[in-house]
Amino acid sequence: MPTLSRRTVLAGTATAAALTALPIPTAAHAAESQPQAYRWRNVVIGGTGFVTGVLFHPTVPGLAYARTDIGGAYRWDARTARWTPLTDQLGWDDWNLLGVEALAVDPAHPDRLYLALGTYAQSWAGNGAVLCSDDRGTTWTRTDLTVKLGANEDGRGMGERLLVDPRDSDTLWLGTRHDGLLRSTDRGATWSAADGFPATPSATGQGVSLLVAAGRAVYAGWADGDGGATAVSLYRTADGTTWEAVPGLPTGTSAKVPVRAAYDRHARELYVTYADAPGPNGQSDGSVHKLAVATGRWTDVTPAVPGGDDTFGYGGVAVDARRPGTVVVSTNNRWTAVDTLYRTTDGGRTWTSLKDSAVFDVSETPFLKWGGEQPKFGWWIQAVAVDPYDSRHIVYGTGATLYGTRDLVHWAPRIRGLEETSVVRLVSPPVGEAHLLSGSGDIGVLYHERLTASPSRGMATNPVFGSATGLAQAAGRPEYVVRTGWGDNGNGAFSDDGGRTWAPFSAQPSLAHDAPGPIAANADGSVLLWSFVHWDGTKYPAHRSDDNGATWTEIPSFPKGATPVADPADPTLFYAYDTDTGTLQASTDSGRTFTARATGLPAGDSQFQLVAAPDRSGDLWLSVKWNGLYRSTDGGVAFTKVASCWAAYTLGFGRAAPGAGYPAIYLVGSTESITAVYRSDDEAATWTRINDDRHQWGWTGQAVTGDPRVHGRVYLATNGRGIQYGDPVR
């Protein structure tokens, strides 16, 4: 199985393999100015995404690594008690590599680290890649694979699917979902199918779910069985060549899918967690078994759980390297009694639920109170690790954070530096305490009174949103803000204090229950336009309210599913871009009716974006991806293509440069051969690239905005690396 060429990827070197062919700019495109040095940091939220794997290094005290489903990999720095991101150098064309399918370390070479990358295994996604580092992730060598990986698909909490052979540090094993078991004998430079591996890959299954070393033997979990008496869920090799099905395997639905495994080298016992589905969702049954590797004897050591209607599987498993027979396992997808960790000190004969005595402190990340509730022990717990140098130091990942303890009782997030939010909306108010409001998947809307600490109020409440779909501020009345999304008490809300506190709309259109979409408020906040789009892409008529959401009226002439845009200066004007037909629609009667203006513009992509320049009437900018950037200064009657860039994905505005008469413009797009983040201080005549090759964050095409109070400061939404903000190095 050949691979593409291997190449060195420094922590600051852009990768070159393109997933989608784009037109190459010609000399006619305006040249960009020299890049300006920026300092980039995360706006602190604290986690918010699924931590799918955690691995303490077995021979280096204080060294650990974590992987996420869409937000890259991290290294733990014990000295600063922070996580350091390791994959921010992956650029726009490599967006599919921000999901980490598996990670591996080499016990014999403490500085070596391997990552298997690939977010989706679908036909529209690129192939996976393996990164190899000899300096703990500071620099990388990359090998592109000819197969796909699925770090954000079902089964993403299983594993690890990548392993350094215990007999030979140059040999690596990689378990794939649909292409069987791969083997490399040159530290990942080339890969081929593992000779003799007996399982037959499936185009729709999970394939190899885990790889683990038990002494000098290698065990591979196989997740495509049916749990029947003849099904094989575990294979092993003692010599790296000959594979066999492990005899005496547990059977039944509770042991259908091997999720994770850990080896107790002192007791010479291999512990395996099982479930009836790959997870993290959909599990209703599970078990824990151990194998005495010397005798081949299997023992069911599933924790005894009180009866009831509770259903769940098992996920993470970790052994205590210092204490034989001490093991921690996690439940997964347990919603009635909530997930927990079980710990045994006698090889699984008895178990203690660590949840029962847990004391949580989430003061560092208040969003974990989920709108005022007490923090839960967690859900989607499939990553569990015990520090090999401290038996009472345990960490586990959830769908939103990473918790840790040093005494088995007191737990707190261990998440500094790890940010995995998928961000969809950004607003930077011109006045007030907060310089930023954000809307994200899963955690709704946040009010960032500080950029360097998790918002003290946590998620916006009344209602609490799971995911945000809209966030807008009245340009001439900035204390008035509206938001939409999937809520627990209605799907729309307003604020009269700049987003500090909220109240739900007193009524909402029936469409809001199933298809809350983007919203806009006119310049003085007297009129709201709410668009409706179902998660499956179905578009519905927009609605209008002129009484703060007490009543709503359908707008038949508004293009279904379009994003409403309010004119920042004239409260009677609204705009919408019909991406189906390439037509700019405008309203001059406060949103009651819309008529077509400019036509014949690029069409066919619902992610095309229309924005209005601040403090001006009718100054519109249209980002149409690889079709370029267009501008209208007459309210959409006519548009002119901007010659200085050939691709535009998202655009926003910030404070003007000293002496400049127009706001700074921030762009995610292309002015030459790469897609990057740019700033223009001269109305898009020229651009300066403001990110660098070490700070790219994969796909960043959702939202960008400058700070209206600080020239040069920019806020950038990422799909998995949270909110990045940059300041010029003065």
XYZ file of C-alpha atoms in Angstrom:
730
model
C 0.000 0.000 0.000
C 2.085 2.969 -1.198
C 1.954 6.432 0.301
C 2.540 9.908 -0.994
C 5.879 11.575 -0.460
C 7.081 12.167 3.055
C 8.201 15.607 4.090
C 9.358 17.464 7.145
C 6.794 19.784 8.708
C 8.226 22.216 11.181
C 5.916 23.674 13.778
C 5.903 26.701 11.493
C 5.806 25.204 8.016
C 2.699 25.305 5.872
C 1.556 22.025 4.411
C 0.970 21.853 0.704
C -1.387 19.015 -0.190
C -4.661 20.493 -1.443
C -7.990 18.775 -0.872
C -9.811 20.915 -3.421
C -8.352 22.307 -6.600
C -8.531 26.088 -6.625
C -7.605 28.528 -9.374
C -4.080 29.911 -9.197
C -3.890 33.696 -8.973
C -2.158 35.588 -11.719
C -0.042 38.703 -11.702
C -3.203 40.704 -12.107
C -4.043 40.107 -8.485
C -2.816 42.883 -6.242
C 0.302 41.994 -4.283
C 0.041 41.801 -0.537
C 2.265 43.853 1.713
C 4.878 42.237 3.924
C 3.366 40.175 6.762
C 2.996 41.941 10.073
C 4.044 40.158 13.222
C 1.078 39.239 15.394
C 0.771 37.603 18.761
C -1.943 34.956 18.671
C -3.722 33.542 21.706
C -6.931 31.729 22.530
C -9.840 33.624 24.002
C -10.117 31.485 27.114
C -13.208 29.324 27.500
C -11.708 26.071 28.715
C -12.093 22.877 26.733
C -15.709 22.659 25.452
C -14.981 19.766 23.087
C -14.651 15.980 23.154
C -11.288 14.853 24.544
C -11.055 11.418 22.955
C -7.720 10.230 24.301
C -5.234 10.968 27.082
C -1.860 9.269 27.430
C 0.712 9.672 30.182
C 4.213 8.837 29.029
C 5.223 5.617 30.784
C 8.846 6.631 31.423
C 8.848 10.435 31.702
C 7.278 11.935 34.851
C 4.854 14.782 34.158
C 4.661 14.222 30.398
C 1.248 13.564 28.865
C -0.568 13.999 25.576
C -4.216 14.491 24.668
C -6.148 14.129 21.441
C -9.482 15.598 20.371
C -12.017 14.771 17.699
C -11.772 18.044 15.743
C -9.285 20.233 17.619
C -5.872 18.649 17.213
C -3.418 17.248 19.748
C -1.798 18.728 22.850
C 1.217 18.165 25.107
C 1.003 18.675 28.869
C 3.654 20.951 30.377
C 3.846 20.015 34.071
C 5.972 23.058 34.893
C 3.332 25.542 33.751
C 0.353 23.210 34.236
C -0.838 23.948 30.704
C -1.520 22.127 27.480
C 0.476 23.182 24.425
C -1.259 22.775 21.045
C 0.790 20.705 18.622
C -1.080 20.896 15.319
C -1.926 24.586 14.817
C 0.452 24.634 11.854
C -2.012 22.611 9.776
C -3.480 24.986 7.229
C -6.673 25.542 5.287
C -6.107 22.784 2.754
C -5.418 20.335 5.585
C -8.585 21.054 7.549
C -9.422 17.329 7.626
C -6.268 16.616 9.621
C -7.327 18.586 12.716
C -9.101 15.456 13.987
C -6.723 13.085 15.756
C -7.707 9.440 15.339
C -4.918 8.110 17.566
C -1.619 8.927 19.243
C 1.343 6.829 20.360
C 4.602 7.240 22.264
C 7.747 5.129 22.300
C 8.697 4.038 25.838
C 12.279 3.489 24.701
C 12.643 6.952 23.141
C 11.007 9.541 25.414
C 10.964 12.363 22.868
C 9.178 10.446 20.135
C 5.506 11.087 19.443
C 3.237 9.846 16.671
C -0.178 11.116 15.572
C -2.663 9.518 13.177
C -4.751 12.327 11.674
C -7.967 12.373 9.689
C -11.330 13.750 10.781
C -13.707 12.066 8.334
C -13.648 8.849 6.341
C -16.317 10.033 3.904
C -15.720 10.283 0.170
C -15.650 14.088 0.279
C -12.849 14.182 2.866
C -9.150 13.868 2.211
C -6.988 10.929 3.174
C -5.351 10.616 6.560
C -1.764 11.289 7.538
C 0.742 10.222 10.160
C 2.959 12.761 11.899
C 6.207 11.707 13.569
C 8.127 13.900 16.007
C 11.503 13.419 17.684
C 11.062 16.438 19.960
C 7.675 15.873 21.619
C 5.704 17.623 18.928
C 7.774 20.751 18.380
C 8.594 19.682 14.821
C 7.087 16.971 12.671
C 7.746 14.699 9.744
C 4.586 13.916 7.823
C 3.525 10.950 5.739
C 0.298 11.176 3.764
C -1.709 7.954 3.733
C -3.761 6.456 0.939
C -6.588 5.601 3.355
C -9.075 7.676 5.314
C -9.392 7.975 9.098
C -12.394 9.104 11.138
C -11.507 11.066 14.267
C -14.950 12.732 14.377
C -17.040 9.722 13.506
C -18.686 7.025 15.594
C -16.037 5.147 17.539
C -13.792 8.171 17.947
C -13.340 7.490 21.650
C -11.992 3.990 21.078
C -8.355 3.059 20.795
C -5.588 3.795 20.763
C -5.449 2.656 17.141
C -1.735 3.521 16.781
C 1.073 1.611 18.517
C 4.858 1.369 18.593
C 5.788 -2.304 18.473
C 7.164 -3.410 21.870
C 9.925 -5.445 20.176
C 11.129 -2.876 17.662
C 10.880 0.923 17.905
C 11.058 1.287 14.143
C 7.860 -0.733 13.670
C 4.468 0.942 13.979
C 0.972 -0.489 13.763
C -2.052 1.517 12.625
C -5.597 0.234 12.878
C -8.017 1.685 10.344
C -11.786 1.634 10.124
C -12.209 0.379 6.575
C -8.762 -0.744 5.386
C -7.657 -3.255 7.983
C -4.389 -3.194 9.893
C -1.409 -1.297 8.496
C 2.255 -1.748 9.391
C 5.313 0.431 8.993
C 8.883 -0.769 9.514
C 10.523 2.629 9.033
C 8.891 4.725 11.758
C 5.920 5.704 9.651
C 7.697 6.729 6.454
C 5.889 4.042 4.452
C 2.903 1.824 5.217
C 1.505 -1.415 3.890
C -1.189 -3.899 4.837
C -0.125 -6.110 7.726
C 0.608 -9.563 6.351
C -1.408 -12.311 7.910
C -3.956 -10.165 9.721
C -7.043 -12.338 9.343
C -9.961 -9.922 9.683
C -11.724 -8.729 6.538
C -12.283 -4.950 6.361
C -15.774 -3.556 5.867
C -16.738 -0.431 3.985
C -19.154 0.544 6.748
C -17.697 -0.926 9.945
C -15.304 0.219 12.645
C -12.451 -2.137 11.774
C -9.522 -2.177 14.168
C -10.757 -0.443 17.314
C -7.660 -0.671 19.516
C -4.015 -1.731 19.628
C -2.202 -2.517 22.857
C 1.062 -4.148 23.849
C 1.026 -6.860 26.505
C 4.638 -7.683 27.143
C 6.118 -8.429 23.739
C 2.785 -9.369 22.207
C 0.464 -7.014 20.327
C -3.320 -7.248 20.642
C -5.751 -5.747 18.120
C -9.418 -5.173 18.850
C -11.840 -5.923 16.023
C -15.147 -4.040 16.153
C -16.974 -5.510 13.161
C -18.199 -8.705 14.826
C -21.788 -9.411 15.808
C -21.103 -10.576 19.353
C -22.097 -14.148 18.487
C -20.480 -17.322 19.689
C -18.141 -17.453 16.691
C -17.388 -13.739 16.513
C -13.824 -12.586 17.016
C -13.276 -9.321 18.882
C -9.574 -9.624 19.657
C -6.532 -10.810 17.706
C -2.898 -11.057 18.790
C 0.585 -11.624 17.454
C 3.619 -12.734 19.416
C 6.136 -12.315 16.636
C 4.765 -9.430 14.560
C 4.022 -11.750 11.659
C 1.567 -14.432 12.675
C -1.847 -13.343 13.941
C -4.431 -15.475 15.681
C -7.850 -15.014 17.229
C -7.567 -14.888 21.002
C -9.278 -18.002 22.408
C -12.160 -17.960 24.889
C -13.402 -14.504 24.022
C -16.470 -13.101 25.801
C -19.601 -13.078 23.650
C -23.042 -11.496 23.602
C -24.211 -7.954 23.003
C -22.431 -6.708 26.129
C -19.121 -7.780 24.577
C -19.814 -7.021 20.937
C -17.438 -4.079 20.455
C -14.002 -3.889 22.145
C -13.622 -0.233 23.093
C -10.321 0.094 24.949
C -7.673 -2.078 26.596
C -4.907 -1.662 29.179
C -2.211 -4.073 30.370
C -1.229 -4.634 33.985
C 2.373 -5.754 33.535
C 2.799 -6.732 37.177
C -0.205 -9.048 37.236
C 0.200 -9.934 33.539
C -3.462 -9.243 32.922
C -5.086 -7.452 29.999
C -8.261 -5.492 30.773
C -10.740 -4.840 27.945
C -13.865 -2.668 28.036
C -16.762 -3.617 25.798
C -20.032 -2.133 24.580
C -22.788 -3.055 22.174
C -21.982 -0.093 19.897
C -18.865 1.954 19.145
C -20.124 5.096 20.885
C -19.924 7.685 22.107
C -23.694 7.655 21.505
C -25.925 4.647 21.051
C -24.477 2.338 23.694
C -26.953 0.525 25.957
C -24.987 -2.492 27.173
C -21.392 -3.246 28.042
C -18.934 -5.201 30.151
C -15.380 -5.368 31.438
C -13.231 -8.486 31.082
C -9.655 -9.375 31.882
C -7.346 -11.904 30.289
C -4.554 -13.643 32.144
C -2.112 -13.644 29.259
C 0.019 -16.477 30.621
C -2.854 -18.942 30.996
C -5.390 -17.595 28.490
C -8.104 -17.472 31.154
C -10.799 -14.847 30.776
C -12.670 -13.385 33.756
C -15.757 -11.174 33.693
C -14.954 -8.309 36.075
C -17.819 -5.987 35.153
C -18.690 -3.714 38.105
C -21.860 -4.717 39.929
C -24.310 -1.881 39.300
C -27.600 -1.515 41.209
C -30.629 -2.559 39.180
C -32.982 -0.190 37.399
C -33.635 1.102 33.922
C -30.089 2.434 33.557
C -28.429 1.425 30.278
C -24.876 2.161 29.176
C -21.635 0.749 27.828
C -18.087 0.866 29.102
C -15.446 3.163 27.688
C -12.077 4.085 29.156
C -9.747 1.773 31.059
C -6.411 2.516 32.711
C -4.160 0.488 34.982
C -2.077 1.797 37.858
C 1.551 1.180 36.925
C 2.597 1.286 40.598
C -0.058 -0.958 42.114
C -0.892 -4.367 40.633
C -4.606 -5.005 40.356
C -5.549 -1.341 40.567
C -7.638 -0.349 37.558
C -10.021 2.450 36.600
C -12.817 2.043 34.036
C -15.514 4.437 32.858
C -19.128 3.982 31.959
C -20.313 5.654 28.785
C -23.658 6.901 27.465
C -25.240 6.520 30.904
C -27.963 9.142 31.173
C -30.205 7.960 34.007
C -27.657 7.758 36.809
C -24.971 9.740 34.933
C -21.596 8.314 33.929
C -18.935 7.499 36.477
C -15.480 6.041 36.967
C -15.180 2.725 38.774
C -11.923 1.892 40.548
C -10.732 -1.464 41.802
C -7.682 -2.329 43.885
C -8.190 -6.102 43.816
C -8.141 -6.933 40.140
C -11.827 -6.328 39.556
C -13.377 -8.394 42.339
C -14.811 -5.227 43.899
C -15.275 -1.720 42.544
C -15.873 1.739 43.976
C -17.689 4.479 42.095
C -15.534 7.604 42.277
C -18.548 9.737 41.437
C -20.146 8.949 44.795
C -17.509 10.849 46.768
C -16.545 13.407 44.121
C -16.291 17.094 45.017
C -16.116 19.347 41.959
C -14.619 22.796 41.548
C -15.427 24.312 38.155
C -14.754 27.910 39.156
C -12.090 28.116 36.456
C -14.575 27.118 33.741
C -18.046 28.240 34.881
C -19.753 27.124 31.675
C -19.576 23.583 33.106
C -22.461 24.506 35.399
C -24.614 24.428 32.236
C -26.712 27.442 33.068
C -26.693 27.162 36.845
C -26.832 23.422 37.433
C -24.305 21.600 39.550
C -21.557 20.162 37.347
C -22.114 16.575 36.306
C -19.425 13.935 36.613
C -19.408 13.766 32.858
C -20.628 12.061 29.715
C -18.865 10.539 26.739
C -16.146 9.277 29.091
C -13.911 7.179 26.878
C -10.520 8.674 27.714
C -9.155 7.697 31.144
C -5.549 7.790 32.335
C -3.702 7.101 35.592
C -0.383 8.844 36.139
C 2.294 6.114 36.234
C 4.181 8.137 38.850
C 1.228 9.103 41.059
C -1.509 6.555 41.742
C -3.953 9.171 42.961
C -3.536 11.367 39.898
C -6.326 10.407 37.494
C -7.661 12.329 34.526
C -10.601 11.609 32.274
C -12.077 13.282 29.228
C -15.707 14.154 28.603
C -17.670 15.707 25.785
C -16.763 19.131 27.150
C -13.580 19.074 29.198
C -10.846 17.108 30.938
C -11.216 16.507 34.683
C -8.430 15.555 37.048
C -7.847 14.645 40.699
C -4.846 14.258 42.970
C -6.676 12.626 45.868
C -9.545 10.633 44.279
C -12.066 13.022 45.847
C -11.518 16.581 44.658
C -11.890 17.079 40.916
C -11.350 20.115 38.723
C -10.850 20.790 35.016
C -7.287 20.195 33.820
C -7.812 22.163 30.684
C -5.611 25.262 30.608
C -4.428 25.833 27.065
C -6.782 23.256 25.547
C -9.568 24.932 23.576
C -11.756 22.945 21.214
C -14.837 25.072 20.611
C -16.460 25.152 17.185
C -17.355 28.834 16.857
C -20.082 30.140 14.548
C -20.760 33.793 15.529
C -18.656 36.708 16.816
C -19.663 40.224 17.856
C -17.252 42.817 19.236
C -19.277 45.632 20.845
C -18.122 49.250 20.434
C -18.813 50.050 24.104
C -19.291 48.252 27.395
C -17.440 45.880 29.643
C -17.036 43.015 27.195
C -14.961 43.335 24.055
C -16.408 40.108 22.683
C -19.595 38.046 22.496
C -19.449 34.622 20.894
C -21.843 31.962 19.677
C -20.692 28.358 19.436
C -21.803 24.827 18.928
C -22.795 22.986 22.124
C -22.188 25.882 24.533
C -24.391 28.599 23.079
C -23.545 32.253 23.660
C -20.803 33.562 25.938
C -20.124 37.041 27.305
C -16.356 37.520 27.432
C -15.711 40.202 30.004
C -12.066 39.075 29.909
C -10.212 37.440 27.081
C -7.802 35.629 29.385
C -10.319 33.858 31.630
C -13.354 31.697 31.061
C -16.518 33.865 31.153
C -17.534 34.243 34.788
C -21.233 33.959 33.939
C -20.714 30.796 31.954
C -23.199 30.154 29.181
C -25.919 32.696 28.549
C -29.043 31.671 30.432
C -32.781 32.253 30.140
C -32.768 30.312 27.913
C -29.696 28.107 27.953
C -28.650 27.198 24.432
C -26.960 24.017 23.387
C -25.796 25.461 20.068
C -26.104 29.010 18.801
C -27.410 29.790 15.326
C -27.607 33.583 15.442
C -26.113 36.524 17.346
C -26.659 40.192 16.443
C -26.333 43.661 17.957
C -28.277 46.809 17.103
C -25.594 49.022 15.559
C -27.013 52.293 16.895
C -28.086 50.805 20.219
C -25.255 48.435 21.187
C -26.757 47.545 24.550
C -29.469 45.658 22.637
C -28.398 42.173 21.532
C -30.378 39.185 20.262
C -29.465 35.534 19.967
C -30.998 32.364 18.539
C -30.242 28.684 18.841
C -31.383 25.411 20.368
C -32.686 26.385 23.793
C -34.268 24.903 26.906
C -36.901 27.661 27.199
C -37.457 28.920 23.694
C -34.989 29.360 20.871
C -34.627 33.148 20.879
C -33.678 35.767 23.460
C -32.783 39.447 23.848
C -30.568 41.469 26.135
C -30.806 45.150 27.103
C -27.428 45.264 28.815
C -25.046 44.240 26.057
C -25.346 40.501 26.637
C -24.779 40.332 30.391
C -28.312 39.087 31.083
C -31.027 37.719 28.844
C -34.761 37.148 28.557
C -36.535 34.858 26.101
C -38.770 36.279 23.424
C -42.297 36.126 24.795
C -43.343 34.286 21.632
C -41.663 32.609 18.717
C -42.767 31.331 15.310
C -43.560 27.627 15.239
C -40.634 27.126 12.861
C -38.255 28.133 15.626
C -38.838 24.854 17.424
C -37.142 22.778 14.736
C -35.220 25.208 12.552
C -33.809 28.195 14.459
C -31.568 30.134 12.137
C -29.749 33.483 12.007
C -31.304 36.712 13.269
C -30.742 40.435 12.708
C -31.724 43.577 14.587
C -32.059 46.883 12.746
C -29.952 49.888 13.667
C -32.129 51.057 16.556
C -33.260 47.615 17.708
C -36.923 48.222 16.898
C -37.244 45.440 14.296
C -36.045 41.841 14.264
C -35.773 39.531 11.267
C -35.417 35.820 12.020
C -34.548 33.302 9.330
C -35.212 29.564 9.649
C -33.071 26.698 8.424
C -33.410 23.097 9.561
C -30.269 21.175 10.455
C -30.775 19.077 7.316
C -30.594 22.217 5.154
C -34.324 22.704 4.516
C -35.129 26.416 4.265
C -38.278 28.150 5.513
C -39.793 31.654 5.300
C -38.275 34.304 7.563
C -40.364 36.170 10.142
C -40.427 39.753 11.382
C -41.137 41.264 14.790
C -41.464 44.950 15.677
C -42.371 44.394 19.333
C -39.264 42.704 20.716
C -40.428 39.205 19.876
C -43.964 39.379 21.238
C -45.489 38.745 17.816
C -44.071 37.553 14.516
C -45.198 37.935 10.899
C -44.021 35.891 7.951
C -42.095 37.731 5.197
C -43.048 35.997 1.926
C -40.642 38.047 -0.192
C -37.580 37.259 1.928
C -35.364 34.575 0.305
C -35.854 31.378 2.292
C -32.923 30.431 4.469
C -30.931 33.588 3.770
C -29.077 35.448 6.523
C -30.696 38.829 7.241
C -28.298 41.788 7.373
C -29.292 45.122 8.918
C -28.027 48.418 7.614
C -25.842 49.890 10.389
C -26.983 53.485 9.853
C -30.563 53.420 8.549
C -33.096 51.423 10.626
C -35.455 51.107 7.664
C -32.984 49.103 5.559
C -32.316 45.364 5.539
C -30.465 43.168 3.059
C -30.286 39.464 2.232
C -28.246 37.518 -0.258
C -30.108 34.767 -2.071
C -27.394 32.170 -2.536
C -29.700 30.010 -4.656
C -30.018 32.610 -7.424
C -27.085 34.989 -6.856
C -29.375 37.931 -6.161
C -29.094 40.724 -3.617
C -32.471 41.403 -2.019
C -33.171 44.648 -0.141
C -35.915 46.100 2.011
C -36.606 49.801 2.459
C -39.643 49.382 4.710
C -38.010 47.943 7.833
C -38.121 44.389 6.582
C -41.761 44.095 5.573
C -40.990 43.450 1.909
C -37.889 42.625 -0.120
C -37.152 43.303 -3.784
C -34.302 42.233 -6.026
C -31.427 44.563 -6.765
C -28.155 43.208 -8.164
C -28.465 39.895 -10.007
C -26.098 37.514 -11.768
C -23.749 37.204 -8.809
C -22.145 33.867 -7.817
C -24.705 31.339 -6.577
C -25.005 27.820 -5.304
C -23.326 27.865 -1.897
C -25.229 28.580 1.306
C -22.005 29.626 3.042
C -21.517 32.760 0.938
C -21.509 35.707 3.348
C -22.853 39.265 3.141
C -21.727 41.887 5.682
C -22.305 45.615 6.048
C -19.514 48.040 6.860
C -20.070 49.817 10.210
C -21.362 53.389 10.509
C -22.254 53.583 6.827
C -25.436 53.062 4.866
C -25.478 50.736 1.886
C -21.783 49.741 2.069
C -21.947 45.979 1.528
C -19.254 43.338 1.108
C -19.955 39.903 -0.322
C -17.600 36.953 0.249
C -18.223 34.191 -2.280
C -15.365 31.815 -1.523
C -13.193 31.014 -4.559
C -15.355 33.359 -6.657
C -13.724 36.262 -4.864
C -14.893 39.362 -3.006
C -17.488 41.889 -4.198
C -18.441 45.320 -2.893
C -21.462 47.575 -3.264
C -21.640 51.182 -2.101
C -25.222 51.791 -3.191
C -27.118 49.301 -1.057
C -26.729 46.384 -3.430
C -27.908 48.014 -6.645
C -24.556 47.159 -8.205
C -21.494 45.191 -7.084
C -17.877 45.503 -8.184
C -15.404 42.671 -7.855
C -12.474 43.529 -5.601
C -9.270 43.012 -7.545
C -6.946 42.652 -4.576
C -7.989 39.133 -3.581
C -9.203 36.110 -5.507
C -10.875 34.138 -2.718
C -12.911 35.357 0.255
C -14.552 33.144 2.858
C -15.405 35.473 5.734
C -14.881 39.171 6.368
C -15.273 41.612 9.249
C -14.368 45.131 10.381
C -12.477 46.766 13.220
C -11.158 50.098 14.401
C -9.572 52.178 11.668
C -5.830 52.698 11.607
C -4.603 56.036 12.960
C -5.303 58.669 10.336
C -7.385 56.325 8.186
C -10.924 57.215 7.198
C -12.256 53.686 6.765
C -12.471 50.792 9.209
C -9.820 48.104 9.145
C -11.005 45.071 7.176
C -10.173 41.518 8.237
C -10.400 38.693 5.747
C -9.995 34.949 5.640
C -9.212 34.411 2.010
C -6.484 34.374 -0.599
C -4.537 37.204 -2.094
C -1.896 34.887 -3.512
C -1.509 31.095 -3.475
C -2.511 30.330 0.117
C -5.563 30.900 2.243
C -4.709 32.981 5.284
C -5.886 35.777 7.599
C -5.393 39.304 6.259
C -5.911 42.916 7.282
C -6.420 45.920 5.064
C -6.209 49.517 6.274
C -6.975 51.054 2.855
C -10.420 49.729 1.840
C -9.027 46.481 0.392
C -6.575 48.159 -1.974
C -3.771 46.155 -0.331
C -3.625 43.389 2.255
C -1.222 42.343 4.968
C -1.120 38.742 6.066
C -1.402 38.705 9.855
C -1.249 35.022 10.733
C 1.848 32.925 10.096
C 2.630 29.347 9.205
C 2.711 28.303 12.862
C -0.823 29.645 13.403
C -3.286 28.366 10.812
C -5.858 26.199 12.692
C -7.256 24.352 9.690
C -10.620 25.644 8.490
C -11.371 29.210 9.617
C -14.099 30.286 7.216
C -17.015 30.820 9.595
C -16.516 34.253 11.209
C -13.938 36.989 11.761
C -14.260 40.445 13.280
C -12.010 43.221 14.384
C -12.279 45.098 17.653
C -13.976 48.499 17.131
C -11.996 49.915 20.057
C -8.492 48.542 19.403
C -6.887 48.944 16.008
C -5.259 45.765 14.813
C -6.992 43.410 17.228
C -8.899 40.634 15.479
C -11.076 37.757 16.665
C -11.179 34.610 14.552
C -13.620 31.714 14.766
C -12.194 28.248 14.220
C -13.831 24.871 13.791
C -12.207 23.091 16.713
C -9.536 25.433 18.072
C -11.873 27.869 19.765
C -11.626 31.628 19.326
C -8.216 32.923 18.351
C -7.405 36.561 18.900
C -4.457 38.409 17.519
C -2.740 41.671 18.424
C 0.007 43.345 16.409
C 3.463 43.150 17.882
C 4.100 46.841 18.320
